[in-house]
Every structure is written in structure tokens, then in C-alpha cells.
XYZ file of C-alpha atoms in Angstrom:
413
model
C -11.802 -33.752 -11.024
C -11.039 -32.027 -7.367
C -9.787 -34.514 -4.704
C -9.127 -34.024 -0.926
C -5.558 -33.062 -0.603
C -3.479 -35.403 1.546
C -2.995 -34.201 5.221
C 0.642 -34.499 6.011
C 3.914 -32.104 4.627
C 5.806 -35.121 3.054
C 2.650 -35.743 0.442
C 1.346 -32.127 0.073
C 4.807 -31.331 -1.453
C 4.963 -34.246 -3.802
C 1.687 -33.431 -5.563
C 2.976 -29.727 -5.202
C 6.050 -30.546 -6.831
C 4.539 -32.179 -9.468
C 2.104 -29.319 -10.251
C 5.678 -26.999 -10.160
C 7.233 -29.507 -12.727
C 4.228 -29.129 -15.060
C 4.122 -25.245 -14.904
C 7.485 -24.789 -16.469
C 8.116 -23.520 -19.524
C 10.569 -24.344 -22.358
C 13.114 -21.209 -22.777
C 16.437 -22.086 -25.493
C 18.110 -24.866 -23.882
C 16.820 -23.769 -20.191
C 13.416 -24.386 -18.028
C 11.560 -20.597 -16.794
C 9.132 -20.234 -14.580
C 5.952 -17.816 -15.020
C 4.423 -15.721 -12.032
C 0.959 -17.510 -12.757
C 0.301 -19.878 -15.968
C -1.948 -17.558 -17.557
C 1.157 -15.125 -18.074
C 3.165 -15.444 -20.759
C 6.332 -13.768 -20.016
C 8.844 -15.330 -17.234
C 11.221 -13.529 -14.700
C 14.512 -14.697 -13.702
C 14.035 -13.160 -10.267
C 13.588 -14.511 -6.392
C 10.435 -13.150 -5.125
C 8.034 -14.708 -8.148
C 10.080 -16.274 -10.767
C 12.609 -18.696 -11.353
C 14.995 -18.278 -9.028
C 12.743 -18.327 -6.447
C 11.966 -22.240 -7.541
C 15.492 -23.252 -7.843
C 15.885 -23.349 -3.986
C 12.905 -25.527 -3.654
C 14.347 -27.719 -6.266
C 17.134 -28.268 -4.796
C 15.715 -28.924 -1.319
C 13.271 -31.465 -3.041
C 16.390 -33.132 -4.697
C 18.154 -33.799 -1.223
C 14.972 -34.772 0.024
C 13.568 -37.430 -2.303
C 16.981 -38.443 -4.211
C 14.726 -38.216 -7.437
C 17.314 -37.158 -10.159
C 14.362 -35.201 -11.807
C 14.506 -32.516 -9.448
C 18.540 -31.801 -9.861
C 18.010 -32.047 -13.684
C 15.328 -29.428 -13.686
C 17.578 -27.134 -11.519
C 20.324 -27.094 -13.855
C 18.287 -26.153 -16.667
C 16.408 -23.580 -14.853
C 19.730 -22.352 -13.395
C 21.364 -21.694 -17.408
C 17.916 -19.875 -17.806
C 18.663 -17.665 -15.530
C 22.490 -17.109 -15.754
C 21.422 -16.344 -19.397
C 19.059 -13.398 -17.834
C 21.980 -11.846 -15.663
C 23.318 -8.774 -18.132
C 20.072 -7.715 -19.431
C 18.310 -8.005 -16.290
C 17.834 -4.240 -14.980
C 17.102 -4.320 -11.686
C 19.675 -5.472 -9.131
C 18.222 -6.105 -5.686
C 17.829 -9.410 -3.841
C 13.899 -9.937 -4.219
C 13.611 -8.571 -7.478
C 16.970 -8.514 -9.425
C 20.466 -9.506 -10.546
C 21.272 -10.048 -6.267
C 18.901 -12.862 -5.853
C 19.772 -14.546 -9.343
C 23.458 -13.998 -7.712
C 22.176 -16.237 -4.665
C 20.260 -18.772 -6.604
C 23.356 -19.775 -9.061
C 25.606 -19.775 -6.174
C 23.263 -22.389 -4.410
C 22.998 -24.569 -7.431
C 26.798 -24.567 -6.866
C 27.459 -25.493 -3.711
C 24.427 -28.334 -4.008
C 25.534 -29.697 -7.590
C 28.731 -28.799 -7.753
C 27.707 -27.234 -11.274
C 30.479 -25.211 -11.933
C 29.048 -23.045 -14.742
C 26.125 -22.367 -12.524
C 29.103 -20.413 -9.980
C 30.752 -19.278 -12.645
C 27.423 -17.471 -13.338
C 27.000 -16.228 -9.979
C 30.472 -14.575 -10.291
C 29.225 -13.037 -13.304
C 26.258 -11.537 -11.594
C 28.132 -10.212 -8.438
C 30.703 -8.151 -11.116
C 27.066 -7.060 -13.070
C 26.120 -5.694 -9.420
C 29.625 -4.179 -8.668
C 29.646 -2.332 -12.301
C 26.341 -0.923 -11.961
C 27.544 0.778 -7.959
C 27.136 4.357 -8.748
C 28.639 5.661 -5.636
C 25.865 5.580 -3.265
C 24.480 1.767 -4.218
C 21.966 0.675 -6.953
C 18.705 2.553 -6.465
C 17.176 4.933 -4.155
C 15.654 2.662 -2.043
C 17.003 1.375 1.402
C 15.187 -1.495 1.977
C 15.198 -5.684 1.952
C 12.947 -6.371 -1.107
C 14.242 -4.359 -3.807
C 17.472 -1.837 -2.189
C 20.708 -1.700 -1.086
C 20.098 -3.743 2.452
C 18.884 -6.853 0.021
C 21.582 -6.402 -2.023
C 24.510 -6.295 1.061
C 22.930 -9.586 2.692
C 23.322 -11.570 -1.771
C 26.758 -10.213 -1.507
C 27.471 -11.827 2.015
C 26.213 -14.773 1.196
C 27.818 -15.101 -2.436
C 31.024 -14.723 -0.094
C 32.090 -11.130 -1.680
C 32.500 -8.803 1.871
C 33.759 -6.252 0.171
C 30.522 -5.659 -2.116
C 28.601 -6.330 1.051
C 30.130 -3.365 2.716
C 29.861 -1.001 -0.432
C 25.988 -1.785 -0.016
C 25.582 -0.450 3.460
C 28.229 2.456 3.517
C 24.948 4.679 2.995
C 22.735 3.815 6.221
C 25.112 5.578 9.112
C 24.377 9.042 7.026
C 21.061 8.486 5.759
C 19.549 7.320 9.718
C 17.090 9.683 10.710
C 17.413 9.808 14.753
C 14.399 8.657 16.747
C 13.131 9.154 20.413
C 14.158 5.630 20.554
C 16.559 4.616 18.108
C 16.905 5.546 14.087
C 14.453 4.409 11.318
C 15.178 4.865 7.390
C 12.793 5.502 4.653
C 11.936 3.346 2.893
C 13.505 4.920 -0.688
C 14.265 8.495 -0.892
C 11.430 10.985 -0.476
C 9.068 8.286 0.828
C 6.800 9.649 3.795
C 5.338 6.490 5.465
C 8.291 5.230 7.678
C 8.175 1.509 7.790
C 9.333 -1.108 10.691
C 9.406 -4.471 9.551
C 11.548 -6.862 7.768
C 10.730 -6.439 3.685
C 10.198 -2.991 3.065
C 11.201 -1.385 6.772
C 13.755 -0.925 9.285
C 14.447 -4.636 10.786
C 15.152 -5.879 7.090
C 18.057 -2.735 7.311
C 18.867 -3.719 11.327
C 19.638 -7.257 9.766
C 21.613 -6.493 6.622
C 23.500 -3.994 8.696
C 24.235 -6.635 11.665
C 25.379 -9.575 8.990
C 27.366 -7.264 7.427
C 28.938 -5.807 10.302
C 29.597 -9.244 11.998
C 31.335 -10.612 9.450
C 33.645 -7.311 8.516
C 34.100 -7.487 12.327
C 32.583 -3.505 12.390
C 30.919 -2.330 15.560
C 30.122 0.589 13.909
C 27.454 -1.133 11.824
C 26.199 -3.402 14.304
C 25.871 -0.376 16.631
C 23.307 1.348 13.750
C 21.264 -1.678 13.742
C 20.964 -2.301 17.251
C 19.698 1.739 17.387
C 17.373 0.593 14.466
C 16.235 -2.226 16.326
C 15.435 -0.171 19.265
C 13.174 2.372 17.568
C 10.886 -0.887 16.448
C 10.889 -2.382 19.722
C 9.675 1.329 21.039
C 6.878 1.255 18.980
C 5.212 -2.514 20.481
C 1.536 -2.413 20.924
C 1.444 -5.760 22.645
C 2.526 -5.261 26.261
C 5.570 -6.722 28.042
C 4.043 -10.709 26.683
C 3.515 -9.881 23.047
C 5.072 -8.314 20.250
C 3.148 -5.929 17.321
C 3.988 -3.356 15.750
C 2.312 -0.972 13.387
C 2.788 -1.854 9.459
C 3.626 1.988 9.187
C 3.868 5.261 10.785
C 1.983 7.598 9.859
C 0.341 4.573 8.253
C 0.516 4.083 4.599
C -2.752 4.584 3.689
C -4.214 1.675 1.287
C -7.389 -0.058 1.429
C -5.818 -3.526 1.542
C -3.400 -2.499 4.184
C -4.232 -3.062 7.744
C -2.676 -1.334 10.502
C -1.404 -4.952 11.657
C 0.244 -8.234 10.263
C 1.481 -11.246 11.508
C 3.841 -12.373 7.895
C 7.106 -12.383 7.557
C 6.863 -9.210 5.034
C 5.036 -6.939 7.626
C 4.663 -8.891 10.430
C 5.723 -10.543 13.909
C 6.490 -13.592 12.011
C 9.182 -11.375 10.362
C 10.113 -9.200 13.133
C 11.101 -12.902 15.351
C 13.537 -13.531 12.588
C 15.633 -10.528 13.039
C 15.593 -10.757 16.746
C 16.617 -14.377 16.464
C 19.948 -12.654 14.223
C 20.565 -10.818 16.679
C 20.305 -13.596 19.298
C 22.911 -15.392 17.187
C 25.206 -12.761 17.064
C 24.730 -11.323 20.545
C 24.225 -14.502 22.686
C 25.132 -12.563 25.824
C 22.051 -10.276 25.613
C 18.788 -11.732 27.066
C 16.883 -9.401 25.141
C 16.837 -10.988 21.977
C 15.666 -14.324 22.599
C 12.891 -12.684 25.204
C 11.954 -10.234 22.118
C 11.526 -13.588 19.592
C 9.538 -15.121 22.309
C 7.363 -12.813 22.576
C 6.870 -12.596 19.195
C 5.797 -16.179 19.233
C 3.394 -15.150 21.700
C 1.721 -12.850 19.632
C 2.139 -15.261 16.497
C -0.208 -18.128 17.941
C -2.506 -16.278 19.793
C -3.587 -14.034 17.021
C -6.022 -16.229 15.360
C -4.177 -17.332 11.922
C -4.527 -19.102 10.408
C -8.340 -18.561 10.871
C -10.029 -16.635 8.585
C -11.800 -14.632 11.247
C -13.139 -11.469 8.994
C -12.289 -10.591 5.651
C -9.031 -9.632 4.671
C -7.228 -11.283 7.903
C -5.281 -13.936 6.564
C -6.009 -14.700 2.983
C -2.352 -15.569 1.600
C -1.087 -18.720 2.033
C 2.474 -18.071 0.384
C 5.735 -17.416 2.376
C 5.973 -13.502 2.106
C 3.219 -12.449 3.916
C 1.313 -15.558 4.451
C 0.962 -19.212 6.357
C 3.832 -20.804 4.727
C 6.025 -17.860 6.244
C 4.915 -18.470 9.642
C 5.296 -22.359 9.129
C 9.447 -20.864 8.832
C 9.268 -19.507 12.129
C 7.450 -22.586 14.139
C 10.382 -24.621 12.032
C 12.763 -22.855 13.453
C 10.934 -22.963 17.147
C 10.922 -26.697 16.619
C 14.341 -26.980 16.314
C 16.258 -24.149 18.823
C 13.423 -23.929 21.728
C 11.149 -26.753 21.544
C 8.021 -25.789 21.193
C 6.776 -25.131 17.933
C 5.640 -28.388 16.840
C 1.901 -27.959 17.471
C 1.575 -24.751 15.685
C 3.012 -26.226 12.682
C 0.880 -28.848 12.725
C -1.578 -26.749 12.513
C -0.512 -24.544 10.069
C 0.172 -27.726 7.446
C -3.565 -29.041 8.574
C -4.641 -25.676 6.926
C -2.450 -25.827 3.759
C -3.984 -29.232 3.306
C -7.272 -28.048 3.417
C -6.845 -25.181 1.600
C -5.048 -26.957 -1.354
C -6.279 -27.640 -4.703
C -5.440 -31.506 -6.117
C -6.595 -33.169 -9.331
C -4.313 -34.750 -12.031
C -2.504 -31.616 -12.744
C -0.616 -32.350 -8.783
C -1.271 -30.135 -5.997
C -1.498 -26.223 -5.711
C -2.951 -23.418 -3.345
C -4.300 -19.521 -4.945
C -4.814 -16.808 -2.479
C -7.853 -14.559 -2.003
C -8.687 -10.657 -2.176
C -11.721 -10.490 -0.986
C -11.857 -6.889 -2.775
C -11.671 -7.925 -6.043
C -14.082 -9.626 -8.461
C -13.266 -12.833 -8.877
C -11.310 -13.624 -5.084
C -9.943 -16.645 -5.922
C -6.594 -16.009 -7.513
C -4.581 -17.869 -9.793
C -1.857 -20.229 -8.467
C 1.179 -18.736 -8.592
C 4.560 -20.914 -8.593
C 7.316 -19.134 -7.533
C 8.646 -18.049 -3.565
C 6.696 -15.134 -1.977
C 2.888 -15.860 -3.431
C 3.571 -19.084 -4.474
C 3.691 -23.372 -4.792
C 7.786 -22.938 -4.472
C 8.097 -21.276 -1.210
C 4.958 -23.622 0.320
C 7.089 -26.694 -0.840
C 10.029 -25.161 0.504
C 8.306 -25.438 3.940
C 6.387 -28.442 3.829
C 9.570 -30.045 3.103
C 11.579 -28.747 5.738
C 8.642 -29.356 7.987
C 8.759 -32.751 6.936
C 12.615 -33.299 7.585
C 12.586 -32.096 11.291
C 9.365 -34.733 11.870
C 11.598 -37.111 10.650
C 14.494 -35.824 12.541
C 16.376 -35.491 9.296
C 18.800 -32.181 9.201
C 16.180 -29.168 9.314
C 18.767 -26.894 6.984
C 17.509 -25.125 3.463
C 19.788 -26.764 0.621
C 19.950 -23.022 -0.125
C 19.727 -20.278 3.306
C 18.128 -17.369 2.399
C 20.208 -14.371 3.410
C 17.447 -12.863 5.676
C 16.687 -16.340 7.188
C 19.450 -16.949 9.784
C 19.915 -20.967 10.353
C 18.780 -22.583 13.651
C 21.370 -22.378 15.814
């Protein structure tokens, strides 16, 4: 039977949790996660498998105290340290990189050494498959070499970090404003936001360069940064920018967003960065702000037509944009109402019954919409849970911090 959901963060992610829980599977001595539960295989990876629900694990462990929560992290974490040599891809999103970051974070939570000795293991994986150049032809935050600099940085290896971008200041392609990349070699559609686009290289390259102390690199992504900001369709209050140019052409892409993946919601995270890292520059902070501008005037998370905000998973939906009015809460003060808003809609757009609690997507373009739940971080229960419980910690005034940062999510300041 279907009940109402409960309407605040604190109880949407304990019935969410307890759906999570449920949705595991049994792998040797380990705990796997599918993509959906009608799959049958599992992934080791960030962006829909398991270690995309470690993080949330862990953050549900320091929230609750509920031993059930650590336990299930260490046996998903030896499911996927088992993964790391046979896994063939190696960026953050989708490969050995974010398995790197998840281990490393059931580390420095636990304290399970075997879990960083893992993590070690899958940052030598990454540095014996660098052919020269980096690990694929792609240039990007999801699945390239920019993902794969920011795992490095935060496993603590700099020098691996800076073998990731030595690429970018020959491959930039100059700009009336700035430089853009593509996104993988011989790609036409030139992209500008943070997963698959520039800003996602502007921030690898400005983390990277930071911390090796190299104006050189944080040079190339303020030029990066520049060409995006050149191409703002909002006026001097807003902030939006075109998912692609010429646009990628799709028929479930919009010229638009408002996500993290392709979105304002996105681009406000990598001007934040840079507001961390350049705190002398105005810009920055007037560039995120405006960004928030555009973020809670544009309607989501209405449905308003078709197609305009069916997702409500952290990539490129609600629970992504919950992130940024977090972090509002927290450094300016004025993201509180927004995100009450946005966890009013997750509650009403959640599924409960005895099974816990647990939200699908729609695609209004295919036959059935409804989706099925899916349980790890982009599409997923994890990365809503993730939110809803950081949500509930700054109501609380409890310490608003991830139990695991995610390297493209810079830390309220």
C-alpha cells in the first residue's frame, strides 16, 4: 500500500535509507549496489553504482549514530576495492577515479585501513594506465582527464593531479572571449557547463593549480571561465547559458538547464571555487549570485510543460539544486526558503509503502514515463539522501560538511 511521504528532510531520508538498505545485493563477502532493481548486474562506480552510495552511508552514519549504516559501508567498500583492477574505465564519474575517492572516504570516516589501502591501490591502477597524454580522449568532468585530476587531488596524490591536466594549455582552442575545450577529441558541439563542458575543466584546472601553487593553470581556467561568462543570456541580474554551441542536437535536450550537469545550478558551483580561491575578485561571488537569481526565478521545481524538470536526482535534477541553496544557507544567508521548497517537492513526489521511501524520474517521451527508482548518486535515492541529510543538519545547526566532499563540490567557506 502507497502512503503520503513525510514532509520534512530528517524523515524523508530515513524511509529513503531504508529503501537503499533493502536494494542491496549480496556480492562474495561484500554488499553492491544495482543502477535500478530490475538490473541484474552492479557497478562499482560513482555516478550510478556503489560508490556513489558509500558517501551517503557514511553521512547517514554520522548523522543517526546507527551502527547499521557504518557496517554496510565497509562491506560495500571491500566490494568495490575488489572491482579496482578489472574495472576498465578510469574517470571520476564512471571509473577506477571515483572508486579511488569513495575508499579514501571510508578511510578517513572509519578509519578502515584496508579500505585506504585500497584507494592506494586504485590511484597506482590510474597512474599505470597514463599513456602519456591521460586516460581517454575525452577532456571533461564525468568521464576524462579533468575528473580524474580533481580524484587525484583529493586522494592527496598532486603529482597524478598534475599529470591529468598537463594536456589542457595545448589542447585550448582560443575564443573571442576566453578558451573552450571539446568535449573528447573530434567532438563538434562545444560544451560550457560543469559535467561534460568547460567550467567542469575551469575547476579541475583551478584546484589543481592552487594547490601545485601554478599560475599557469589557474590563468587557463580563469580564460575558460571567461568564454562561459561571454556567452550569458540572462542580462547583468541572471545567469544562463546555452547547454551547447552549435547546440547538440537531441530531442531530449533543451537549449537550457538549470542542474548541476548542464545548468546554473552547476555553473554557481564553479564560480563559488573560484570565489574561494580568488577572494579579492568581486566577480565571483556577483557571478554565483546571479546564478541564484536565475536558479529561483526559473520556475523549478514546477513542472510547467513537459520535459522542464522531470529528474529529481542530484545530476541534473532537484536534489542538485537543494546542494546549491545548502550551500546559500550556510555562506550568504539566504537560501533557506528555496530549500524548503525544494524538500516540500521531494516529499510530494516520493513513493512510501513498507519497502521505505523512494522517488523515479519521468521522460515524458517514452512509453511508460514513470521510471524505475534508481539507488545510486546522479539519478538516484543515494544522492537525494545525501541532501536531505545535509539539509537536515544545517536546520539543526549541526556541521553542514559531506562525511565525504565531492571533488567538484567546494565546501562552504
Amino acid at each position: 500500500m502507497i502512503t503520503s511521504a513525510p514532509d520534512n528532510a530528517e524523515s524523508l531520508a530515513v524511509g529513503a535509507l531504508e529503501w537503499l538498505l533493502k536494494a542491496a545485493r549480496d556480492v562474495d563477502d561484500g554488499l553492491a549496489w544495482p543502477d535500478t532493481l530490475a538490473d541484474d548486474q552492479v557497478t562499482p562506480i560513482l555516478y550510478s553504482g556503489t560508490s556513489g552510495v558509500l558517501p551517503t552511508l557514511l553521512d547517514a552514519w554520522r548523522y543517526f549514530a546507527d551502527d547499521r549504516y557504518a557496517d554496510a559501508a565497509l562491506r560495500a567498500a571491500r566490494s568495490v576495492a575488489d572491482a579496482v583492477e578489472d574495472w576498465e574505465p578510469s574517470g571520476l564519474y564512471t571509473g577506477v577515479a571515483g572508486m579511488a575517492v569513495a575508499l579514501r572516504g571510508v578511510h578517513r570516516v572509519l578509519g578502515d585501513t584496508t579500505a585506504g589501502a585500497s584507494a592506494d591501490r586504485a590511484l597506482d591502477v590510474l597512474r599505470s594506465r597514463y599513456d602519456g597524454a591521460g586516460w581517454n580522449d575525452c577532456f571533461e568532468l564525468i568521464v576524462g582527464n579533468a575528473g580524474v585530476a580533481l580524484a587525484a587531488l583529493e586522494c592527496g596524490d598532486l603529482d597524478l593531479a598534475q599529470l591529468a591536466v598537463e594536456r589542457y594549455p595545448h589542447t585550448a582552442e582560443p575564443t573571442a572571449a576566453g578558451v573552450q575545450w571539446e568535449i573528447r577529441a573530434g567532438a563538434v558541439p562545444r560544451m560550457h557547463h560543469m559535467s561534460h563542458g568547460t567550467l567542469g575543466i575551469v575547476y579541475a584546472l583551478a584546484a589543481v593549480g592552487r594547490a601545485a601553487d601554478r599560475s599557469d593553470l589557474v590563468d587557463l581556467a580563469l580564460a575558460g571561465a571567461a568564454d562561459v561568462v561571454s556567452r550569458n543570456e540572462a542580462g547583468p541580474d541572471g545567469f544562463l547559458v546555452a547547454h551547447s554551441d552549435p547546440q547538440q542536437q537531441h530531442e531530449k535536450i533543451e537549449r537550457h538547464s538549470y542542474g548541476w550537469c548542464h545548468g546554473t545550478a552547476g555553473d554557481a558551483q564553479a564560480f563559488r571555487f573560484l570565489s574561494h580561491i580568488l577572494p579579492d575578485d568581486p566577480a565571483w561571488p556577483a557571478l554565483a549570485d546571479r546564478c541564484w537569481h536565475t536558479v529561483v526565478n526559473s520556475g523549478i521545481p514546477r513542472r510547467i510543460r513537459p520535459g522542464f524538470w522531470d529528474n529529481n536526482g542530484r545530476c541534473c535534477g532537484t536534489a542538485g539544486v537543494l546542494a546549491l541553496a545548502c550551500d546559500r544557507q550556510v555562506e550568504r544567508g539566504d537560501g533557506q526558503d528555496f530549500a524548503d521548497v525544494l524538500v516540500a517537492d521531494l516529499a510530494a513526489r516520493a513513493t512510501t509503502d513498507a519497502n521505505g521511501i523512494r522517488w523515479s524520474n519521468f521522460e515524458h517521451r517514452e512509453t511508460p514515463s514513470d521510471l524505475a527508482p534508481a539507488t545510486g548518486w546522479a539519478m538516484g535515492n543515494a544522492g537525494i539522501i545525501r541532501e536531505l541529510l545535509r539539509h537536515a543538519r544545517i536546520t539543526a545547526n549541526r556541521d553542514p560538511r559531506y562525511a565525504v566532499p565531492f571533488p567538484d563540490h567546494p565546501p562552504t567557506a
